[in-house]
Coordinates of C-alpha atoms in Angstrom, one line a residue:
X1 CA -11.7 35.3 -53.4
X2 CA -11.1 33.9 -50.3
X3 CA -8.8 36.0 -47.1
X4 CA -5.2 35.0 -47.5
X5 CA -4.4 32.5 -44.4
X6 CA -2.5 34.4 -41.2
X7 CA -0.2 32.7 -39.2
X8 CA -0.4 33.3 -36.0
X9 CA 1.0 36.4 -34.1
X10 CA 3.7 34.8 -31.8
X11 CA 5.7 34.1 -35.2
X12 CA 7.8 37.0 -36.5
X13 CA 6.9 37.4 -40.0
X14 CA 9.6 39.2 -41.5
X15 CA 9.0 39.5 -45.2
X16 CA 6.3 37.7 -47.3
X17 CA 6.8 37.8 -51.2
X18 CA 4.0 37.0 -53.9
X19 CA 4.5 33.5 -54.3
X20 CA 4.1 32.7 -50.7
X21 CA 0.8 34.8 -50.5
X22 CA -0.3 32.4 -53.5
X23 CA 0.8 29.4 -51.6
X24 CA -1.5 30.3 -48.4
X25 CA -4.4 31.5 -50.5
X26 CA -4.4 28.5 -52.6
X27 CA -4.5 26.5 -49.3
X28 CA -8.2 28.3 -48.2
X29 CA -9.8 25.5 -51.3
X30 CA -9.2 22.5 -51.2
X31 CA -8.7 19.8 -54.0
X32 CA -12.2 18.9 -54.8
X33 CA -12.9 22.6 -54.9
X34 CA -15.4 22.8 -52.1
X35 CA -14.6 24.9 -49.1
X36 CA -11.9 23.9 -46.7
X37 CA -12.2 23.0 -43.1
X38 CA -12.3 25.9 -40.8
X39 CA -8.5 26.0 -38.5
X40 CA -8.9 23.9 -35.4
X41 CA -12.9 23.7 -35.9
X42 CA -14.7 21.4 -33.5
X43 CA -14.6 17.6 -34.2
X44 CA -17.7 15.8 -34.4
X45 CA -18.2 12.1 -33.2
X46 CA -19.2 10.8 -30.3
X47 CA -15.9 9.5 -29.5
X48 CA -14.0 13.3 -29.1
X49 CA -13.2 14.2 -25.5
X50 CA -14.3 17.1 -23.4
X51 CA -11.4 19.8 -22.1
X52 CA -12.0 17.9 -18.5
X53 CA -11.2 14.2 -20.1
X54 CA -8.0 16.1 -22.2
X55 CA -6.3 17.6 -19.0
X56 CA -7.1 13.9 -17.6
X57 CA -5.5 12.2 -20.2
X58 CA -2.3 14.4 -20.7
X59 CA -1.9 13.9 -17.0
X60 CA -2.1 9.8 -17.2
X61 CA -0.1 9.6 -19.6
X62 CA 2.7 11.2 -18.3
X63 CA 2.4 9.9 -14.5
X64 CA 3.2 6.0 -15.0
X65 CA 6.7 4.2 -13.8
X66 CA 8.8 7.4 -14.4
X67 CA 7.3 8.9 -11.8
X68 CA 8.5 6.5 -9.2
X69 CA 11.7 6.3 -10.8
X70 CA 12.3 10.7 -9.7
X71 CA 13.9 9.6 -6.2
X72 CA 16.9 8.3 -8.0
X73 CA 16.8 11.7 -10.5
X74 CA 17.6 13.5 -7.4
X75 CA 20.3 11.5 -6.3
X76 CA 22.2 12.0 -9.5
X77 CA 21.9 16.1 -9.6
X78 CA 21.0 16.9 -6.2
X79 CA 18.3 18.6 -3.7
X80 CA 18.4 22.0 -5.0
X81 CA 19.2 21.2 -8.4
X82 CA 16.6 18.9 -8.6
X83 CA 14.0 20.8 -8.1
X84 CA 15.1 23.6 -10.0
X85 CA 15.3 21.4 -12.9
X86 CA 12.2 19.3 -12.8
X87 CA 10.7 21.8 -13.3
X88 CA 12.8 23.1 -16.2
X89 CA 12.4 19.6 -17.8
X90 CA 8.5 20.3 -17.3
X91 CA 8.5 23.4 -19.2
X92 CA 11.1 22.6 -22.0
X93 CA 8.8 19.0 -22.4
X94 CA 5.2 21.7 -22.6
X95 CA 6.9 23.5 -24.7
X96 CA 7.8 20.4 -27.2
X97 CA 4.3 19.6 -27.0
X98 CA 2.8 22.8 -27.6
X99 CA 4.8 23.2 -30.8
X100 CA 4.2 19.9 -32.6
X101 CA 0.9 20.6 -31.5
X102 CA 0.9 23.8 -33.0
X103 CA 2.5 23.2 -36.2
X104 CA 0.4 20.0 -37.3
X105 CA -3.0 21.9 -36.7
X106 CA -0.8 24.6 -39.2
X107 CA -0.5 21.3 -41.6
X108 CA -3.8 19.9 -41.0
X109 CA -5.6 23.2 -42.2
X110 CA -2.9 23.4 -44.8
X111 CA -3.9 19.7 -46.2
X112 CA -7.3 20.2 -45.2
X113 CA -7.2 16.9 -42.8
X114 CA -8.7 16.9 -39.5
X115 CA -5.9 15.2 -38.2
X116 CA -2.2 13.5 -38.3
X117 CA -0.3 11.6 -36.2
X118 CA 2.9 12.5 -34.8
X119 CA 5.3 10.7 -37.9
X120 CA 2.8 12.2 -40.2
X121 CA 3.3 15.7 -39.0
X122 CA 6.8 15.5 -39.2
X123 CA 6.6 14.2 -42.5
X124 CA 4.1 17.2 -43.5
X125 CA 6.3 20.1 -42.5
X126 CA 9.1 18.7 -44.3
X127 CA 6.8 18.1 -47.5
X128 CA 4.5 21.7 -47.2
X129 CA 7.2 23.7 -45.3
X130 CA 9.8 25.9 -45.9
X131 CA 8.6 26.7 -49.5
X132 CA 9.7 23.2 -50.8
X133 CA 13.5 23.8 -50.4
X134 CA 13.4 20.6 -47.7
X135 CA 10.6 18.2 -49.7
X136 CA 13.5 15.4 -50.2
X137 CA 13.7 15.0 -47.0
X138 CA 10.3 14.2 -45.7
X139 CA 10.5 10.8 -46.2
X140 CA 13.5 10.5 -44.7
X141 CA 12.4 12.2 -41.8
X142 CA 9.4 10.4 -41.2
X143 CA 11.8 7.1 -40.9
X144 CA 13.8 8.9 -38.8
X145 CA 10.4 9.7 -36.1
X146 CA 9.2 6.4 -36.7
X147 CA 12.9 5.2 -36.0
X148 CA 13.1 7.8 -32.4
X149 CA 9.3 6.4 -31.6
X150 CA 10.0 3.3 -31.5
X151 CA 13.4 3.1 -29.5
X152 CA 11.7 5.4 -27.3
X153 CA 8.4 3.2 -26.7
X154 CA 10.2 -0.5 -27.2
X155 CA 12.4 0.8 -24.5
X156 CA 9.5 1.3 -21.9
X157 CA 8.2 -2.2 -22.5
X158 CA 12.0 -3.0 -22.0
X159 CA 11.9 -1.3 -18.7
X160 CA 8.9 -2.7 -17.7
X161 CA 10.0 -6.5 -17.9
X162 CA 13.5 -5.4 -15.6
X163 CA 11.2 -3.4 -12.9
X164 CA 8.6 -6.2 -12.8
X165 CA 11.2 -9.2 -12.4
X166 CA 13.3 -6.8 -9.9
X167 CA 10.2 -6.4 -7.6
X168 CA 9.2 -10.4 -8.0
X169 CA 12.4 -11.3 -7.2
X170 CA 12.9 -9.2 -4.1
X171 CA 9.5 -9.8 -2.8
X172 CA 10.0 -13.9 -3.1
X173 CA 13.8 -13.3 -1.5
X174 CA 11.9 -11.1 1.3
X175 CA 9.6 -14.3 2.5
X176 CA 11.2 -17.5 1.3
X177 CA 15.1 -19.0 1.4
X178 CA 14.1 -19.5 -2.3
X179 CA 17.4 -17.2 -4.6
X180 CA 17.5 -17.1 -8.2
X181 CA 19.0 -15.2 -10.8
X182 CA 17.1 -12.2 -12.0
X183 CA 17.2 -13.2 -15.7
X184 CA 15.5 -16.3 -15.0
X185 CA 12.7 -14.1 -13.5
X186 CA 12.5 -12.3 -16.5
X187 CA 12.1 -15.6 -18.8
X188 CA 9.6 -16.6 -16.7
X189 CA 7.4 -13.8 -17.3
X190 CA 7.1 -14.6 -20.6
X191 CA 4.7 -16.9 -19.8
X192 CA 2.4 -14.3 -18.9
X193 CA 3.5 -11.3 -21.0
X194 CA 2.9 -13.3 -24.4
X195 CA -1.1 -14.1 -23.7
X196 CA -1.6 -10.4 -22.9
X197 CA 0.6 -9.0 -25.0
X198 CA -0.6 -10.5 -28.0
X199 CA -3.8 -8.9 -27.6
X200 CA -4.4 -6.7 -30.6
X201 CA -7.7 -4.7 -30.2
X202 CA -7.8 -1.1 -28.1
X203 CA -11.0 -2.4 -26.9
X204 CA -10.1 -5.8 -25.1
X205 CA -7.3 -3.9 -24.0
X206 CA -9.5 -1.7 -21.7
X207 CA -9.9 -3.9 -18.8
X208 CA -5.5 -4.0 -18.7
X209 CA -5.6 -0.3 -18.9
X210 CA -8.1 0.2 -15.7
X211 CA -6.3 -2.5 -13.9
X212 CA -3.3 -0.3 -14.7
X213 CA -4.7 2.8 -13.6
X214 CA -6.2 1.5 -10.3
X215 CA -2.9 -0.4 -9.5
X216 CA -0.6 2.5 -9.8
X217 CA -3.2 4.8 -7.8
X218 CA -2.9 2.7 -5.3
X219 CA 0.9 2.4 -5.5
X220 CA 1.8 5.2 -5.4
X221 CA -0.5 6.8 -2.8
X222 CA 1.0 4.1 -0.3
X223 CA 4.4 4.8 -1.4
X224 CA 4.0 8.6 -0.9
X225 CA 2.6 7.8 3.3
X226 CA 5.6 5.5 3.4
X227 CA 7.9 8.2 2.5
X228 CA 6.7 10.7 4.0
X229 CA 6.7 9.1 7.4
X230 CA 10.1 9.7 9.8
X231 CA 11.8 12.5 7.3
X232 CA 15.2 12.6 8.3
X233 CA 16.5 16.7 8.0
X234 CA 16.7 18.5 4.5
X235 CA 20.2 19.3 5.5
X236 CA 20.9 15.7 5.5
X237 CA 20.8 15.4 2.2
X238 CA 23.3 17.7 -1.0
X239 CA 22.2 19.9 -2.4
X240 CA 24.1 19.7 -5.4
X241 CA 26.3 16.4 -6.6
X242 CA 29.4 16.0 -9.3
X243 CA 28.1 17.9 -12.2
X244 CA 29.4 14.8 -14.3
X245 CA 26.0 12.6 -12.8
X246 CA 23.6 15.1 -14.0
X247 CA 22.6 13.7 -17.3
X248 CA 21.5 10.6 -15.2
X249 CA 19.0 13.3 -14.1
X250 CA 17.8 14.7 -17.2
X251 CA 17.4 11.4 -18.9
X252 CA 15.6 9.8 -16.1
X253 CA 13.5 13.0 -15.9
X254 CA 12.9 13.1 -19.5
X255 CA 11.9 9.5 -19.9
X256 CA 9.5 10.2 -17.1
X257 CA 7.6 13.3 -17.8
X258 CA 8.3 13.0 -21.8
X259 CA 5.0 11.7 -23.1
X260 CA 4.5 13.1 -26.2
X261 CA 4.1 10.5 -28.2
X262 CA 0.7 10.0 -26.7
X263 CA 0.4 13.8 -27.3
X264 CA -1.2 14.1 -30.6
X265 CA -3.5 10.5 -30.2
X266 CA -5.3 13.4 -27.1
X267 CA -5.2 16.5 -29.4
X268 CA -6.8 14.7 -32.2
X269 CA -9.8 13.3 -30.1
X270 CA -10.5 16.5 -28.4
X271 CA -13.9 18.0 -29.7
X272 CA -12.6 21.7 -29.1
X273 CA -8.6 21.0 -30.6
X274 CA -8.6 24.9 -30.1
X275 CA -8.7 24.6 -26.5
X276 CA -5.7 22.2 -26.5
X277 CA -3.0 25.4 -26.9
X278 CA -3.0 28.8 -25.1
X279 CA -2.5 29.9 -21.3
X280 CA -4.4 28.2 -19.6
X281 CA -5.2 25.6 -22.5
X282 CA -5.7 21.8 -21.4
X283 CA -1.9 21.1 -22.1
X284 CA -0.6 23.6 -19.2
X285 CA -3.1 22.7 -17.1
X286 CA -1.8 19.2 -17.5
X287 CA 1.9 19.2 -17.8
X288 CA 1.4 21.9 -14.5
X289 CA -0.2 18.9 -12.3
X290 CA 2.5 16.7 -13.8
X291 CA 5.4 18.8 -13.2
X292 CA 4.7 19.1 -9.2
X293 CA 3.9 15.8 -8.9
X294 CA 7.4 15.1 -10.4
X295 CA 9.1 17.4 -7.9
X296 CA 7.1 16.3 -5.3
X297 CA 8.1 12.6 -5.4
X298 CA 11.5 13.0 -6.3
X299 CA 12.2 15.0 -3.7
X300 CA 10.4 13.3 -0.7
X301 CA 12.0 10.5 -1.9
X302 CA 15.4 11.4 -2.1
X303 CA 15.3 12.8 1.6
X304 CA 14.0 9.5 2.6
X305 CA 16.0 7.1 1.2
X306 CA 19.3 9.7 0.0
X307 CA 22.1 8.0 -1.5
X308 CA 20.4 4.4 -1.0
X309 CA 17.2 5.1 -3.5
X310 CA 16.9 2.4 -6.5
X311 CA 15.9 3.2 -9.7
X312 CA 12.2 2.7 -8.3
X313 CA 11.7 4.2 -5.3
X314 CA 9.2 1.1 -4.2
X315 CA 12.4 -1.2 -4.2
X316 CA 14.0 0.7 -1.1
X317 CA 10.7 -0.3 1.0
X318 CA 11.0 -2.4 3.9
X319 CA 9.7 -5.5 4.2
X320 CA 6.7 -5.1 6.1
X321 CA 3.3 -6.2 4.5
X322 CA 1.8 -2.6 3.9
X323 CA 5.1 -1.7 1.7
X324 CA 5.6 -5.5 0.3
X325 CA 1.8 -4.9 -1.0
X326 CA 3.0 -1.7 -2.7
X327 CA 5.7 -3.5 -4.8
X328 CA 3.1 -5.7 -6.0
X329 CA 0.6 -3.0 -6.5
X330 CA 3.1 -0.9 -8.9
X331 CA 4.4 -4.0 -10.7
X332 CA 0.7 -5.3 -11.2
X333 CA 0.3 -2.0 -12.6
X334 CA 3.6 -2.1 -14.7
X335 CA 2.5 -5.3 -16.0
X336 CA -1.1 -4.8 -17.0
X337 CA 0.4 -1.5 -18.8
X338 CA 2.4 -3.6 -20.9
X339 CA 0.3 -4.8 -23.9
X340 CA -0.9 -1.3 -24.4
X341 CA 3.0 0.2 -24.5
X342 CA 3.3 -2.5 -27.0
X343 CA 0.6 -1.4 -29.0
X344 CA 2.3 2.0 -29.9
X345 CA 5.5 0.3 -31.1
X346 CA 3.9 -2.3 -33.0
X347 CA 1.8 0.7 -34.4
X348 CA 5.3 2.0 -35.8
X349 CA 7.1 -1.2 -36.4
X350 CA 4.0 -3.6 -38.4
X351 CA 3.6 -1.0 -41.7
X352 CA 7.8 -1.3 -42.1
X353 CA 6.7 -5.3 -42.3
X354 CA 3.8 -5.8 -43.4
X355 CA 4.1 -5.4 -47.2
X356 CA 6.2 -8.9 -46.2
X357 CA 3.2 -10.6 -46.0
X358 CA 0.6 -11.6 -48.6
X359 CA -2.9 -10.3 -48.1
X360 CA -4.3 -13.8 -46.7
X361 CA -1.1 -14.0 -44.1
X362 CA -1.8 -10.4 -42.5
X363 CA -3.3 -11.6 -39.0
X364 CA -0.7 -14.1 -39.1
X365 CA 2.3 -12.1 -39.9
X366 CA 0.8 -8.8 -37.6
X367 CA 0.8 -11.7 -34.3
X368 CA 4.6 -13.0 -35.6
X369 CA 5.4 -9.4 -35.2
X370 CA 4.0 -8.4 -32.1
X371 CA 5.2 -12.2 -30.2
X372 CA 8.5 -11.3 -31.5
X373 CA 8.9 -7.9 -29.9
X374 CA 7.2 -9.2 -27.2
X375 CA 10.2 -12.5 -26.5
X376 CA 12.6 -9.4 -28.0
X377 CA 12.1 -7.5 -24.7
X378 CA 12.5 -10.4 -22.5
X379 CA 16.1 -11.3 -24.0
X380 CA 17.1 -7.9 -24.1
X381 CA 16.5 -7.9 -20.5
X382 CA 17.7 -10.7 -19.9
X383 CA 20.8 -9.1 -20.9
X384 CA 20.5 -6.2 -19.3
X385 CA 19.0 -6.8 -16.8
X386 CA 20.0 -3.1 -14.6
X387 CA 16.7 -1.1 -14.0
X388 CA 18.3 2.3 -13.5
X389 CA 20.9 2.8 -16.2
X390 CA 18.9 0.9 -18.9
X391 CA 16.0 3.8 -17.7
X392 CA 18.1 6.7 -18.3
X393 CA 19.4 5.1 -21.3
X394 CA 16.5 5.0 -23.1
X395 CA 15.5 8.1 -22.3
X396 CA 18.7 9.4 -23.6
X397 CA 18.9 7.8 -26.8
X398 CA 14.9 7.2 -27.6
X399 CA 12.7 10.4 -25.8
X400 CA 15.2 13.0 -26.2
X401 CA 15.2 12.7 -29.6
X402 CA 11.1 12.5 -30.0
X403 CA 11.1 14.6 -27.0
X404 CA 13.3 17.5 -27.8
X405 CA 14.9 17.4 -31.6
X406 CA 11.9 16.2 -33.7
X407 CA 9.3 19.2 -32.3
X408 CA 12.0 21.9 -33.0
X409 CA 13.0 20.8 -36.4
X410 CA 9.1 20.5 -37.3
X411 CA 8.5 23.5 -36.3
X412 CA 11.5 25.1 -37.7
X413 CA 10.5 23.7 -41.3
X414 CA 6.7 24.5 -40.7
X415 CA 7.2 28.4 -40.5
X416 CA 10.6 28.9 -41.9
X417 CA 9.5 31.1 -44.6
X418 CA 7.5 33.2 -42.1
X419 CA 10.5 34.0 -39.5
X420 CA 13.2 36.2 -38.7
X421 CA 16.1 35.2 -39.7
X422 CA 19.2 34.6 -38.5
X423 CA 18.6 36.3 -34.9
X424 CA 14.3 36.1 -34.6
X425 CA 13.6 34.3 -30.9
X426 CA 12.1 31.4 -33.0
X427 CA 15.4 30.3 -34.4
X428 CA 17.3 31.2 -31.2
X429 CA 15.2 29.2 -28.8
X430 CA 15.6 26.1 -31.3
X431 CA 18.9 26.5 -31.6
X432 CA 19.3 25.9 -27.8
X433 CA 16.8 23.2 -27.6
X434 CA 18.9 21.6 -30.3
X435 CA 22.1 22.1 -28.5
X436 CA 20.3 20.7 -25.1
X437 CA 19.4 17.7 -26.8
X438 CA 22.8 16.8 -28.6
X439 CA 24.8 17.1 -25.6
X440 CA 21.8 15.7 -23.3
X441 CA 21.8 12.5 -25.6
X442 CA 25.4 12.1 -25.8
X443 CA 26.4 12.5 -22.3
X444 CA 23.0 10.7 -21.0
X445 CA 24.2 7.5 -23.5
X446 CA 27.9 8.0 -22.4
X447 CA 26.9 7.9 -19.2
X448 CA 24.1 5.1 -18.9
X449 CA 26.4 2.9 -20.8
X450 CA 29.2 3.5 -17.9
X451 CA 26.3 2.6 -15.5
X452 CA 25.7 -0.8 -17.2
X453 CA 29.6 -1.6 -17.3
X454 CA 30.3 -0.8 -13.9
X455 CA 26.5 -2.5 -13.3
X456 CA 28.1 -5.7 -15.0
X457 CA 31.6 -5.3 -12.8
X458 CA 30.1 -5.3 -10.0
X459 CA 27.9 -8.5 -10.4

């Protein structure tokens, strides 16, 4: 007979009674009877990624727009604040990340799959977990992750349209008499957004994705030297502001340094997935480089600009050639990014859809689809057409919840049975992390919306 499975020793296993020992031993076979897959054994392919290409990858993909966007997430909490809680936001995201992690290679072993993606896992732990008294709900929380996922990711692509027709507008405005409406920049960028958004293979969108990478390297390395030259005095600038703009900050912050949707994608291409927790695994390696170079920027840039910074930092650059190149470096890099931010909602939205279509209209129907969220972006921002509050307000509504809620509660239902109850530091610290994110997403979405009335007043 095969050893009864142990969970691991940072969980406080109060009691365990018969049934759930049969439940974990049960779980060492599998269904075709044959031995089950060792916990968090080594992937073979020759596809899985070193430790080295992990920590590179959890590092891309949280450093994209966000980051520039940190300036104005100082301006809405303060200096000191600021800092202080960048890099509380970093820890509290590491910490999402590390448990969803956690508790889908808990599911995989339990299902015997190599791996599961993130709506899947939630799913999982809601079907396997807390001894079947929350199976009903597992597929209604798998809508509600796919639901989170894709506010979340649409709402990037939605970001991206406002911050690239905001920089082509001010650049053209800088060097010509030629004025026009922002929204009209934003229709016109259709024209290039639907040939290279409408791409549907990872592989042709590889060349995007380097352009991307390169672009924003670039970008931001300049915009860093601009900043950093002619530093007016720390004492120049609050160190605290009106506690009723903070959850500008923590929205802004959290759609910036929030990317764990891309999380398990990494974890499940990684040839040692073991290596992926644990101090130091890849993720704190990662999320550490991330978190100072989140502090870092938003706080040279807010003692640069202050209370002028835009909801890009790039945007408050003078007009010289060297910081009119930048612009278009970061929005290049916006813009090539695009079709693969696309990718990931279409990835949620298409198998809600698809069952529309019959089986010799598939292509057809999956390229309706994706050209309809891609004109869906455009009018939305076309409507609202305010970078900074539309920024925070996604990240209020969309990231906090696949952020902050969905981990805990997965979690929670993973390795109810095996906790402390009421008072074990499992169900304390997810009872905070659920309080954070109730009153971070109602008072970040109270507060965005304000922005875009007073946004709309004012034009």
């Amino acid at each position: 007979m095969s050893k009864p499975h142990k969970l691991p020793s940072s969980y406080e296993i109060n009691t365990i009674n018969s049934s759930s020992l049969v439940t974990l031993t049960s779980n060492e076979v599998n269904q075709s009877g044959g031995k089950r897959r060792e916990k968090n054994a080594p992937r073979e392919g020759k596809f899985t990624t070193s430790d080295t290409g992990t920590v590179l990858h959890i590092i891309k993909s949280n450093l994209g727009s966000g980051l520039l966007a940190m300036p104005f997430a100082f301006h809405n909490i303060g200096l000191l604040m600021g800092s202080v809680s960048t890099v509380l936001v970093g820890v509290v995201c590491a910490h999402c990340m590390h448990i969803l992690v956690k508790s889908s290679q808990e599911l995989c072993y339990q299902e015997d799959r190599v791996s599961l993606t993130y709506s899947e896992t939630v799913e999982a732990a809601f079907r396997l977990g807390a001894g079947g008294r929350v199976k009903k709900y597992s597929r209604v929380m798998k809508i509600v992750a796919d639901v989170f996922m894709f506010i979340a990711y649409y709402g990037v692509n939605l970001v991206y349209v406002i911050l690239v027709a905001d920089t082509a507008k001010q650049v053209v405005e800088n060097h010509t008499d030629f004025v026009m409406n922002i929204r009209l920049y934003a229709l016109l960028l259709t024209v290039i957004l639907l040939p290279i958004g409408i791409v549907r293979h990872m592989k042709l969108l590889v060349p995007f994705s380097a352009m991307a990478n390169v672009f924003l390297l670039i970008g931001c390395s300049l915009t860093l030297y601009l900043c950093i030259r002619d530093l007016p005095p720390l004492s120049s600038r609050p160190l605290v502001v009106a506690v009723t703009r903070w959850p500008l900050f923590f929205s802004t912050a959290i759609f910036g340094m929030e990317g764990i949707g891309t999380t398990m994608p990494i974890e499940n291409a990684m040839h040692y997935p073991a290596h992926f927790l644990g101090c130091p695994g890849t993720l704190t390696v990662g999320m550490t480089v991330v978190a100072f170079a989140y502090f870092f920027v938003g706080s040279i840039g807010y003692i640069r600009f202050g209370d002028e910074v835009q909801g890009l930092v790039t945007l408050n650059l003078p007009q010289d050639i060297l910081s009119e190149s930048v612009k278009v470096f970061v929005a290049l890099s916006i813009l090539f990014t695009y079709p693969l931010q696309l990718s990931a909602t279409v990835d949620v939205f298409w198998p809600m859809l698809r069952h529309r279509f019959s089986e010799e209209h598939q292509d057809r129907g999956y390229y309706l689809v994706r050209g309809t969220l891609i004109l869906g972006t455009v009018l939305i921002a076309i409507s609202l057409p305010h970078l900074a509050p539309v920024l925070s307000l996604v990240g209020a509504l969309g990231f906090n919840g696949v952020g902050l809620m969905l981990p805990t509660v997965t979690e929670l239902a993973t390795y109810w049975d095996h906790l402390k109850k009421p008072f074990g530091l499992t169900i304390i610290k997810a009872t905070a992390i659920l309080i954070v994110w109730a009153f971070a997403t109602v008072s970040g979405t109270i507060s965005s919306i304000n922005e875009i009335i007073n946004a709309f007043l004012i034009t």
